[in-house]
PDB file of C-alpha atoms and ligand atoms in Angstrom:
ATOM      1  CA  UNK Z 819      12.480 -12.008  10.842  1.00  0.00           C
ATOM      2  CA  UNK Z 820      13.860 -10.711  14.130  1.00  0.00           C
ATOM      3  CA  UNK Z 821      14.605  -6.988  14.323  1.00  0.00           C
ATOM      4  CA  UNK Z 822      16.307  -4.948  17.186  1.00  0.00           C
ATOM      5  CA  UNK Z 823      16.455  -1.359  17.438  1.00  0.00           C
ATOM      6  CA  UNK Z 824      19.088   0.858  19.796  1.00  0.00           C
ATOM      7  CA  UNK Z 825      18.484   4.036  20.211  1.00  0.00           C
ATOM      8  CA  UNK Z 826      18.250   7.202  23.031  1.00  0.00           C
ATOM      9  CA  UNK Z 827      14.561   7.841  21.937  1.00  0.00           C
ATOM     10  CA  UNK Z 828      13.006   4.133  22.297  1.00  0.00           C
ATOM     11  CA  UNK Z 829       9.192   5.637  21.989  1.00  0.00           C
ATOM     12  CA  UNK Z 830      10.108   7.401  18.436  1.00  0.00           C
ATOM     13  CA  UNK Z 831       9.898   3.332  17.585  1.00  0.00           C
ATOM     14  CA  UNK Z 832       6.248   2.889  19.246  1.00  0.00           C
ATOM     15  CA  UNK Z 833       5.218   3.577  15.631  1.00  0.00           C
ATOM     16  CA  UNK Z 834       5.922   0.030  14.953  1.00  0.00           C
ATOM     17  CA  UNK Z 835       3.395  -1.006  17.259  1.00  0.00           C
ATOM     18  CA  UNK Z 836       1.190  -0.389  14.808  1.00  0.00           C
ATOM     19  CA  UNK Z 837      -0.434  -0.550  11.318  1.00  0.00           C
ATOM     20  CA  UNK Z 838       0.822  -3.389   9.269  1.00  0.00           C
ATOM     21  CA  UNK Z 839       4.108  -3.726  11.163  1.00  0.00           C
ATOM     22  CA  UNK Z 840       2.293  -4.273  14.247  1.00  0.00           C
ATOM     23  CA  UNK Z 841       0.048  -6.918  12.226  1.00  0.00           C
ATOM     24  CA  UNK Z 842       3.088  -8.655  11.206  1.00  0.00           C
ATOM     25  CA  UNK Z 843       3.976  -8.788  14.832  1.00  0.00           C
ATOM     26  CA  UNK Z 844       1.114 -10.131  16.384  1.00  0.00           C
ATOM     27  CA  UNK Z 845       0.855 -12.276  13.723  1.00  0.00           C
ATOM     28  CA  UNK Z 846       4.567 -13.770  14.285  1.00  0.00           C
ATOM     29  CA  UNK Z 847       5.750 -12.818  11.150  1.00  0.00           C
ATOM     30  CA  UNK Z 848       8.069  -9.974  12.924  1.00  0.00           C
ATOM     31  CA  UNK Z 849       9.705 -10.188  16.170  1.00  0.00           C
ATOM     32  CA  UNK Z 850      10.722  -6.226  17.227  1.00  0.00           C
ATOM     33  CA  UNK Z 851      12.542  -5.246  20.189  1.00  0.00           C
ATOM     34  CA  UNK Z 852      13.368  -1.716  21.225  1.00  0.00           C
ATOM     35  CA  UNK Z 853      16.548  -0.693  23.115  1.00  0.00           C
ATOM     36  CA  UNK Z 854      17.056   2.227  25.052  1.00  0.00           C
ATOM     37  CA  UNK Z 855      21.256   2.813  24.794  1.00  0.00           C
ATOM     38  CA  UNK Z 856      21.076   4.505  28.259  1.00  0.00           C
ATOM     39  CA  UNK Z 857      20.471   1.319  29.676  1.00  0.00           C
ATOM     40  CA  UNK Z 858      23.920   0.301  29.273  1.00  0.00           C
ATOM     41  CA  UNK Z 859      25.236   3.509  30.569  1.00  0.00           C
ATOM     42  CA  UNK Z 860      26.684   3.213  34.192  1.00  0.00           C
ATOM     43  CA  UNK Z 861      26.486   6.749  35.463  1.00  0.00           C
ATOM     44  CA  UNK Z 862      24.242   8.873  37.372  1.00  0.00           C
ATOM     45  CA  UNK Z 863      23.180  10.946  34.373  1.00  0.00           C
ATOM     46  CA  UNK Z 864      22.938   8.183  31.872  1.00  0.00           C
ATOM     47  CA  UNK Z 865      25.395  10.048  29.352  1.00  0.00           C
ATOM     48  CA  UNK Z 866      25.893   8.523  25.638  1.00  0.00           C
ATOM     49  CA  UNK Z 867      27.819  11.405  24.337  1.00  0.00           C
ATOM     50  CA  UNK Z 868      31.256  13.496  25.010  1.00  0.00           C
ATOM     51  CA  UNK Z 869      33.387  16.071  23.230  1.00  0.00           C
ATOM     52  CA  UNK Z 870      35.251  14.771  19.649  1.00  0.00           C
ATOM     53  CA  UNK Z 871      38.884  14.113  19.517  1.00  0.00           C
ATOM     54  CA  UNK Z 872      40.692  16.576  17.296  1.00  0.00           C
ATOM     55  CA  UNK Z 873      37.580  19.822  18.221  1.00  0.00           C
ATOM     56  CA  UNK Z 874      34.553  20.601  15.760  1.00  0.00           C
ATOM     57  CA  UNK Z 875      31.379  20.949  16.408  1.00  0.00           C
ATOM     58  CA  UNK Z 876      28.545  19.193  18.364  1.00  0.00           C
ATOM     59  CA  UNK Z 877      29.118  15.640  20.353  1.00  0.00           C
ATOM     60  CA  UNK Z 878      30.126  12.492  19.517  1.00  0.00           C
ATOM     61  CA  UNK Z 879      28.029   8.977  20.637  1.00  0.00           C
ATOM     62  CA  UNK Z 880      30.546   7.126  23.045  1.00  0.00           C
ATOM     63  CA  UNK Z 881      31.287   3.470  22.147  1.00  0.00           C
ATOM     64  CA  UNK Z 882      31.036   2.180  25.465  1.00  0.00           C
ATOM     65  CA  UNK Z 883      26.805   1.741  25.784  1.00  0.00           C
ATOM     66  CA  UNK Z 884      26.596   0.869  22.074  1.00  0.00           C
ATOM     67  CA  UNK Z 885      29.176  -2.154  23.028  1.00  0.00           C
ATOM     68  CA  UNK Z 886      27.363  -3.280  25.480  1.00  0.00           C
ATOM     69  CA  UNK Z 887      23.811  -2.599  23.575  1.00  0.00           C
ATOM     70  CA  UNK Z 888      25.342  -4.486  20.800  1.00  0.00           C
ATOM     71  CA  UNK Z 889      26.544  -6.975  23.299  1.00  0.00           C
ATOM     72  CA  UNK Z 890      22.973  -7.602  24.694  1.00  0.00           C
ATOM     73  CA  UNK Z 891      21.398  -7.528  21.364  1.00  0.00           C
ATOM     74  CA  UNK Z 892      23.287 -10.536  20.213  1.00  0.00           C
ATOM     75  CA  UNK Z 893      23.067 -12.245  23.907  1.00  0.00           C
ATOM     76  CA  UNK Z 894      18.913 -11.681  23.613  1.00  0.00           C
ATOM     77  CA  UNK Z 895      18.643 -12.840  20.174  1.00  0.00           C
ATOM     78  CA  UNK Z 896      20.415 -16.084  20.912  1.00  0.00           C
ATOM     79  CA  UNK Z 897      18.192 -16.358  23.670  1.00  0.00           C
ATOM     80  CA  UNK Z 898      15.285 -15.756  21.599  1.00  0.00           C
ATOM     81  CA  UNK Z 899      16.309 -18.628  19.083  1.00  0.00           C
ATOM     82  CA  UNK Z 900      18.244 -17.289  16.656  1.00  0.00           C
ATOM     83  CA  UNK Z 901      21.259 -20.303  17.474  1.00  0.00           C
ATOM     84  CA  UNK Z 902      23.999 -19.066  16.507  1.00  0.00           C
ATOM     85  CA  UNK Z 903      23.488 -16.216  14.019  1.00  0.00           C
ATOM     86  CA  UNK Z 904      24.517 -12.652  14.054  1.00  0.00           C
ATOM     87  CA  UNK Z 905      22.142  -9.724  12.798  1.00  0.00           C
ATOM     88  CA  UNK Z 906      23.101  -7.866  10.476  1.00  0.00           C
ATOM     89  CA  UNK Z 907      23.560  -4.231  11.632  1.00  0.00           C
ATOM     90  CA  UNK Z 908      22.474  -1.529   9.732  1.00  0.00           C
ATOM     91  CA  UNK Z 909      23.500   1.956  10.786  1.00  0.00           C
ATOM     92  CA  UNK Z 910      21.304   4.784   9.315  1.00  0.00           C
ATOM     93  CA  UNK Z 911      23.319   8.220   8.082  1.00  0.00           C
ATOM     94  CA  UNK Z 912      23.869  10.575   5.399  1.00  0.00           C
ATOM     95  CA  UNK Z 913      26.997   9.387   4.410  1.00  0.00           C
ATOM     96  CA  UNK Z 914      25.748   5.815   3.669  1.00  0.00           C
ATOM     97  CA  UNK Z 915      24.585   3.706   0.342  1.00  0.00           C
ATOM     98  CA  UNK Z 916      21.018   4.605  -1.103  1.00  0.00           C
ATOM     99  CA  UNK Z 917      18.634   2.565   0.329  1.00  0.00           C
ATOM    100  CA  UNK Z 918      16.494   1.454  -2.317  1.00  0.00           C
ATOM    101  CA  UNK Z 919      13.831  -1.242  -3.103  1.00  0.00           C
ATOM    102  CA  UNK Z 920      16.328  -3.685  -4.323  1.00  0.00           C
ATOM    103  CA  UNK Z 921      18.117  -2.980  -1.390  1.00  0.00           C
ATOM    104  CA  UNK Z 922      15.114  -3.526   0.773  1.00  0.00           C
ATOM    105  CA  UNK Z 923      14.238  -6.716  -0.876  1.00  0.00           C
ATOM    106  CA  UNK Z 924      17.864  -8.252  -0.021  1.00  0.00           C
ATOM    107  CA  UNK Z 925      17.267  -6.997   3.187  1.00  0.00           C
ATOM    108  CA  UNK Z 926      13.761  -8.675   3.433  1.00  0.00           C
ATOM    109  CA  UNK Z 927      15.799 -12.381   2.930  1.00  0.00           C
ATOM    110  CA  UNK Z 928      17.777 -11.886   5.884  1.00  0.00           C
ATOM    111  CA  UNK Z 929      16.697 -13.461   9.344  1.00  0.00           C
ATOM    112  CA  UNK Z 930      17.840 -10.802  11.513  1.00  0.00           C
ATOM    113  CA  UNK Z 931      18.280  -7.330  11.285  1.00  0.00           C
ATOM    114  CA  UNK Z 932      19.723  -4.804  14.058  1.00  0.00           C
ATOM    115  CA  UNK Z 933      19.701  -0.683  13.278  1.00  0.00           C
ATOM    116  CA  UNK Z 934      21.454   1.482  15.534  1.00  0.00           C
ATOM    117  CA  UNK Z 935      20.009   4.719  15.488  1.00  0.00           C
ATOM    118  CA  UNK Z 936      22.813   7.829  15.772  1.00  0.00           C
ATOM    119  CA  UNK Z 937      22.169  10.904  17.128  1.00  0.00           C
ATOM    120  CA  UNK Z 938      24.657  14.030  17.830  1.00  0.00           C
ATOM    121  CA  UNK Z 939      27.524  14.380  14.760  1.00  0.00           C
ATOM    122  CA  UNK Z 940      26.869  10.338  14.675  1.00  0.00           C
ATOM    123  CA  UNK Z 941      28.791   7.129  16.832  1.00  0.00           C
ATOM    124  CA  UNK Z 942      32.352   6.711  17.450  1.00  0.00           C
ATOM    125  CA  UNK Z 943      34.258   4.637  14.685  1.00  0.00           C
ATOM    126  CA  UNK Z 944      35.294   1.952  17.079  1.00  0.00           C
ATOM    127  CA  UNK Z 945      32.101   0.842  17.519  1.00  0.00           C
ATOM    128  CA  UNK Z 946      31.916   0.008  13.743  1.00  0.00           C
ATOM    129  CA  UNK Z 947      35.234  -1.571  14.385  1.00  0.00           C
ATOM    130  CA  UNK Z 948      33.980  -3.847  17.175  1.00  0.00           C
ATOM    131  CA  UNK Z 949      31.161  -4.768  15.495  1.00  0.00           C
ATOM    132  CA  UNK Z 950      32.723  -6.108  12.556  1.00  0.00           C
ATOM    133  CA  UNK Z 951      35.666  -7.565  14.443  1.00  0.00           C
ATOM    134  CA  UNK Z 952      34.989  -8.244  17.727  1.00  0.00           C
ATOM    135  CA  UNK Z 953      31.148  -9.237  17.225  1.00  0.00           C
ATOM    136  CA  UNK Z 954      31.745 -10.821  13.350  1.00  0.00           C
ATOM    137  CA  UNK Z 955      28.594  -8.911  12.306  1.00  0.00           C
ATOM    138  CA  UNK Z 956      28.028  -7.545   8.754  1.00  0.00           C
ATOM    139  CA  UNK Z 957      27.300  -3.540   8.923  1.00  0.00           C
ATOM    140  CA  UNK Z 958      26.127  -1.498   6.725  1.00  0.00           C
ATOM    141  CA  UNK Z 959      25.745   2.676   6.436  1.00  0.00           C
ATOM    142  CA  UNK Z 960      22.441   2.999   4.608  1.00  0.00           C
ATOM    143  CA  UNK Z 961      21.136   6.524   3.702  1.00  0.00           C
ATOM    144  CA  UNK Z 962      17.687   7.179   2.701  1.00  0.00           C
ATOM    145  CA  UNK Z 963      18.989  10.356   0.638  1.00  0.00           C
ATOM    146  CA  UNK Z 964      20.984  13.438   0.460  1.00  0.00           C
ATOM    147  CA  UNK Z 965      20.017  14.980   3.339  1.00  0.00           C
ATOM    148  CA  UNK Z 966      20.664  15.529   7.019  1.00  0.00           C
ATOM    149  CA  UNK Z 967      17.932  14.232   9.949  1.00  0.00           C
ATOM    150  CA  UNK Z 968      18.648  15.161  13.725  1.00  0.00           C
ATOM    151  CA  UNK Z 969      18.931  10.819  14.136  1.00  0.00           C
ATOM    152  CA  UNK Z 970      18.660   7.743  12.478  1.00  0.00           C
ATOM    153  CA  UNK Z 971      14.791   6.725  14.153  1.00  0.00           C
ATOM    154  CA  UNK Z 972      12.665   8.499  11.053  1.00  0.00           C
ATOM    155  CA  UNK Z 973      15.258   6.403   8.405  1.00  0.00           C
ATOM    156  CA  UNK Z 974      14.853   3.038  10.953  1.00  0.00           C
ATOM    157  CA  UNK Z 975      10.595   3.914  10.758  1.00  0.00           C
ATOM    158  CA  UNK Z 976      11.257   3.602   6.887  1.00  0.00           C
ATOM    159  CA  UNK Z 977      13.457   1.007   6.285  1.00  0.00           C
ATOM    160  CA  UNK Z 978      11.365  -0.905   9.002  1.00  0.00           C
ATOM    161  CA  UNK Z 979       8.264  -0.464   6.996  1.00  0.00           C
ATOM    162  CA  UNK Z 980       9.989  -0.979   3.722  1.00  0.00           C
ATOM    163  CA  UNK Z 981      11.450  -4.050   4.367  1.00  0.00           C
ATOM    164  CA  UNK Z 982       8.625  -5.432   6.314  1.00  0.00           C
ATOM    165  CA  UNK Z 983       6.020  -5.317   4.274  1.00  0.00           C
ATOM    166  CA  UNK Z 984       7.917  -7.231   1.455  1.00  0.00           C
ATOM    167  CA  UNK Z 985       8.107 -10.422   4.558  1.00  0.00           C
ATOM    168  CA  UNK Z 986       5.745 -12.959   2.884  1.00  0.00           C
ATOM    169  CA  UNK Z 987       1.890 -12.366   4.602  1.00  0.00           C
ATOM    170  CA  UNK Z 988       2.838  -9.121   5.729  1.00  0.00           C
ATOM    171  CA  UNK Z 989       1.081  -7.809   2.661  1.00  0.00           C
ATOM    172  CA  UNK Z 990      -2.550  -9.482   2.454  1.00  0.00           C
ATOM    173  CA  UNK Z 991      -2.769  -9.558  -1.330  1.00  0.00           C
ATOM    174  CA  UNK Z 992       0.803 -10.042  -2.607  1.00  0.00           C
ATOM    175  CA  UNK Z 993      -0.168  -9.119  -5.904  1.00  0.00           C
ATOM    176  CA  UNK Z 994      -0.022  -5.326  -4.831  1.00  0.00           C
ATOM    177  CA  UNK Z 995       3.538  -5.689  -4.545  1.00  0.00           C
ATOM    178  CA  UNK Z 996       3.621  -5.901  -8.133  1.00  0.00           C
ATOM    179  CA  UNK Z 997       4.100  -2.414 -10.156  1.00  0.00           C
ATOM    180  CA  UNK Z 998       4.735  -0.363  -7.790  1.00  0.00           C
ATOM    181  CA  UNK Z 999       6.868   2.210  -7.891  1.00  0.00           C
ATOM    182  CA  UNK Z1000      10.303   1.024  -8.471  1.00  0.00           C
ATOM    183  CA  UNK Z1001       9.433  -2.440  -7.895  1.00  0.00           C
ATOM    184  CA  UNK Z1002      10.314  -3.027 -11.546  1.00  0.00           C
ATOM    185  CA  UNK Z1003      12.124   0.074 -12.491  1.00  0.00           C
ATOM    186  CA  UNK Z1004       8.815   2.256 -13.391  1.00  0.00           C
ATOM    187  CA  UNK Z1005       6.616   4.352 -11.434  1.00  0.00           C
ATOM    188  CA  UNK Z1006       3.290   3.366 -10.549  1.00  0.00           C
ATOM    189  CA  UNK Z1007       0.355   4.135 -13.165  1.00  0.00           C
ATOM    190  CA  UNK Z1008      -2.415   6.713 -12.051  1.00  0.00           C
ATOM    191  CA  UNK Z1009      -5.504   4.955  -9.890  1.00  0.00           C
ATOM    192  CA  UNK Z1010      -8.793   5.970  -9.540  1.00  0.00           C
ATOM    193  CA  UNK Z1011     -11.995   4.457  -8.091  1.00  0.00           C
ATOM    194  CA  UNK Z1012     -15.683   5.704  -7.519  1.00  0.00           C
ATOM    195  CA  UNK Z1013     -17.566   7.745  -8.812  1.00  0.00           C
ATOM    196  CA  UNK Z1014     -16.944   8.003 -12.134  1.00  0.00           C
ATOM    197  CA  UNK Z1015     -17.718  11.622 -12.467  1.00  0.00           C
ATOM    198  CA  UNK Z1016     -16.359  13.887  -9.763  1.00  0.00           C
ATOM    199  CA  UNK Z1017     -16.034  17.926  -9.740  1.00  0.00           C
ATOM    200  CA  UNK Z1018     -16.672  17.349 -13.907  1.00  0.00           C
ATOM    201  CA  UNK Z1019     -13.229  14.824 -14.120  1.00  0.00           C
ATOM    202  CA  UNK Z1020     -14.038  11.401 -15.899  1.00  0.00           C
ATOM    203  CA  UNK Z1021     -12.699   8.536 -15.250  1.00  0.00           C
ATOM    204  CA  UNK Z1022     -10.129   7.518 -18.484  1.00  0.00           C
ATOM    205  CA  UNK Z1023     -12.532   5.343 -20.484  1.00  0.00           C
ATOM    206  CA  UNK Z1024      -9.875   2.780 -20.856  1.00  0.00           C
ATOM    207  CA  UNK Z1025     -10.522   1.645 -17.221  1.00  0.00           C
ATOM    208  CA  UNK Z1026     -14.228   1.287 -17.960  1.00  0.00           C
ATOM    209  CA  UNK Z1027     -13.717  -0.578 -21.354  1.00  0.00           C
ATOM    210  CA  UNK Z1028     -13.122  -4.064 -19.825  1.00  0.00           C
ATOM    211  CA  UNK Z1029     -10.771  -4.599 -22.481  1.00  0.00           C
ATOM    212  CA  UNK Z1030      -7.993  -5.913 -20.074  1.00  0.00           C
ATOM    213  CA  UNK Z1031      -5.375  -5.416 -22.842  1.00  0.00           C
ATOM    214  CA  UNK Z1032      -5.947  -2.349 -23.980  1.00  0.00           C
ATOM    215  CA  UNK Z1033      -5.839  -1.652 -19.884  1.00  0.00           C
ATOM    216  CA  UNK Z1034      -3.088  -2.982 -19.474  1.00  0.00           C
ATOM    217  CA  UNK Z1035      -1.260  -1.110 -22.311  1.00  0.00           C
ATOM    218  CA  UNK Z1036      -2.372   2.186 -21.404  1.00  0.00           C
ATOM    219  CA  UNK Z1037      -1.342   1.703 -17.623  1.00  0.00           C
ATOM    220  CA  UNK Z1038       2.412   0.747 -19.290  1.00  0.00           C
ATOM    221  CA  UNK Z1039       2.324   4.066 -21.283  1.00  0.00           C
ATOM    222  CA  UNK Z1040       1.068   5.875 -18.202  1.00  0.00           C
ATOM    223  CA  UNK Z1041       3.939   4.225 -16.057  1.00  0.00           C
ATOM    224  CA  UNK Z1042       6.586   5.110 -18.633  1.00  0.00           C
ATOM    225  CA  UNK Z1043       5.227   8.500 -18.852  1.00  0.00           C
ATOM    226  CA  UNK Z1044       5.666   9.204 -15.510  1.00  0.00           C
ATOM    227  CA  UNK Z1045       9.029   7.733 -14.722  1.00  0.00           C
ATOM    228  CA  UNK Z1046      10.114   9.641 -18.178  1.00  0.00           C
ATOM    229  CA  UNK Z1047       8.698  13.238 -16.474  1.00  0.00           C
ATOM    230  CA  UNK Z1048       9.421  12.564 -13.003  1.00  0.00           C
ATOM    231  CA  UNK Z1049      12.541  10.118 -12.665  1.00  0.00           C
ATOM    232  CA  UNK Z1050      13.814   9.781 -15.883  1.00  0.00           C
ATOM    233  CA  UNK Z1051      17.405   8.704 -14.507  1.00  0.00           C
ATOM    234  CA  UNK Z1052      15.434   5.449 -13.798  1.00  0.00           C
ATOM    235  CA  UNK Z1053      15.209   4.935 -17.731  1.00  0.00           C
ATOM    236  CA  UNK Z1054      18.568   6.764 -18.285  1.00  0.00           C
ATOM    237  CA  UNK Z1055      21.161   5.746 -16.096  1.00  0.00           C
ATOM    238  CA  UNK Z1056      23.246   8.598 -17.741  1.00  0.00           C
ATOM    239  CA  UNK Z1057      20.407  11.053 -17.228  1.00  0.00           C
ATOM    240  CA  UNK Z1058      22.160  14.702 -17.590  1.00  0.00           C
ATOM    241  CA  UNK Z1059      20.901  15.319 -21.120  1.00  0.00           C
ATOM    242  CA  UNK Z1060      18.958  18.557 -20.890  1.00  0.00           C
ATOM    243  CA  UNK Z1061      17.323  18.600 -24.338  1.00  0.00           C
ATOM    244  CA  UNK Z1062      15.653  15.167 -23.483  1.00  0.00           C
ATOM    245  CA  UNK Z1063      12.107  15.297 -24.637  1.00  0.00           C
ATOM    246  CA  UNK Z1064      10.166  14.425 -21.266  1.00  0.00           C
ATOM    247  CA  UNK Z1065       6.460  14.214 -21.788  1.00  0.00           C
ATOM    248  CA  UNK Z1066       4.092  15.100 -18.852  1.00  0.00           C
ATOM    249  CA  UNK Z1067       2.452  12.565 -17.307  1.00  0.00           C
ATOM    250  CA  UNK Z1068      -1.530  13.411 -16.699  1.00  0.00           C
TER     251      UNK Z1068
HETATM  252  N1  LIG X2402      19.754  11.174   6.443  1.00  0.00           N
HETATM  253  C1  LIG X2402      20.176  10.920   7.732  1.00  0.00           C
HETATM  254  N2  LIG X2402      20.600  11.834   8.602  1.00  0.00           N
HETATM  255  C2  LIG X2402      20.997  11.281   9.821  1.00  0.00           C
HETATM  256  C3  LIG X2402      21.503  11.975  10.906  1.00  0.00           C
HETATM  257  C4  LIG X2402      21.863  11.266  12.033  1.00  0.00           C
HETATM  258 BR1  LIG X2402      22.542  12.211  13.544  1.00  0.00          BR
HETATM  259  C5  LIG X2402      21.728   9.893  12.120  1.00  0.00           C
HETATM  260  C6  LIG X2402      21.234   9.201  11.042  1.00  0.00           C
HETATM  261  C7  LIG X2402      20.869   9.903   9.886  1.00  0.00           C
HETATM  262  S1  LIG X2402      20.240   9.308   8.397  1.00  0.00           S
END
């Protein structure tokens, strides 16, 4: 999978230089490129903002540099073998769909993603517009939740890793991929390794039986436990009832 970035703070993204994202890139699994949007500015002081039509608050992103930074994105990638194709560009903010890990795994099938970080009170519409029409490119407004970050890098470190490490070989041992949270609707059971004693808490005997059923079953209940006291909209879509008996998990 290819990935670009845009955005004014290129070295918030050196975080995907390393760990397992940085793996995946040496590795070839990844190919990441960084763009800083002031490149494609064409005055002395760089500027990638002005005043909003109509007053308000704050600054507006102008859509000159991000045509041209979408411009080059699509010229490199070409370059860089990707005949033909168009990324799809996903543009972080508040306002967009929940990203989520079903959301994450579609994104995870596609060859080439671009995210175009905002900043300010966000990017001028008819860059949205130019994308879709002028450049033919899919975009999507994905939110990471209901609340407000000064830019879109933090939600572009998170998608990045989330969708990433679900890139066959990313992951080592695939089978940890498996029940986790919200991988298959449920939260993840509670873990625990050595020793078996510590500060006078035991280990559950269930995890020292060997019985890999019994296991097994008491990791479900644990899982369902937790979802039920922590998320329970993820068992009950129409989650609102107040007097819904929700158990504690340990
Ligand atoms: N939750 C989020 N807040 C923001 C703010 C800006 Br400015 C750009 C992107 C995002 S995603």
């Amino acid at each position: 999978m290819r990935i670009d970035v845009v955005s004014i703070f290129p070295d918030y993204l050196a975080a995907l230089d390393l760990s397992l994202i940085g793996k995946a890139r040496e590795d070839g699994l990844l190919d990441v490129a960084v763009h800083d949007l002031r490149d494609f500015t064409h005055d002395r002081h760089r500027t990638v903002d002005d005043t909003p039509y109509g007053g308000g608050a704050g600054m507006v992103m102008k859509a000159q540099p991000w045509s041209e930074a979408l411009d080059h994105v699509v010229a490199q990638g070409h370059a860089a073998g990707l005949p033909g194709g168009r990324p799809h560009l996903v543009v972080p903010g508040p306002g967009g769909t929940p990203f989520t890990q079903a959301l994450a795994r579609q994104l995870a099938d596609e060859p080439w993603l671009a995210f175009a970080c905002g900043r300010y009170e966000g990017i001028d519409e008819r860059v949205y517009e130019y994308a879709r029409e002028d450049l033919g490119l899919e975009v999507s407004v994905i939110s990471l939740g209901d609340y407000v970050l000064n830019g879109g890098e933090v939600a572009v470190l998170a998608m990045v890793e989330a969708v990433g490490r679900l890139i066959p070989g990313v992951i080592g041992n695939a089978e940890s991929l498996v029940e986790e949270s919200h991988e298959d609707g449920l939260l993840e059971y509670p873990i625990y390794t050595k020793p078996q004693q510590w500060k006078g808490r035991e280990v559950p005997p269930v995890l020292l039986s060997g019985n890999h059923a019994a296991i097994a079953a008491w990791r479900h209940d644990q899982r369902l436990a937790r979802t039920a006291a922590r998320r329970p909209d993820l068992l009950h879509p129409s989650h609102g009832d107040a007097d819904l008996d929700v158990r504690l998990a340990t």
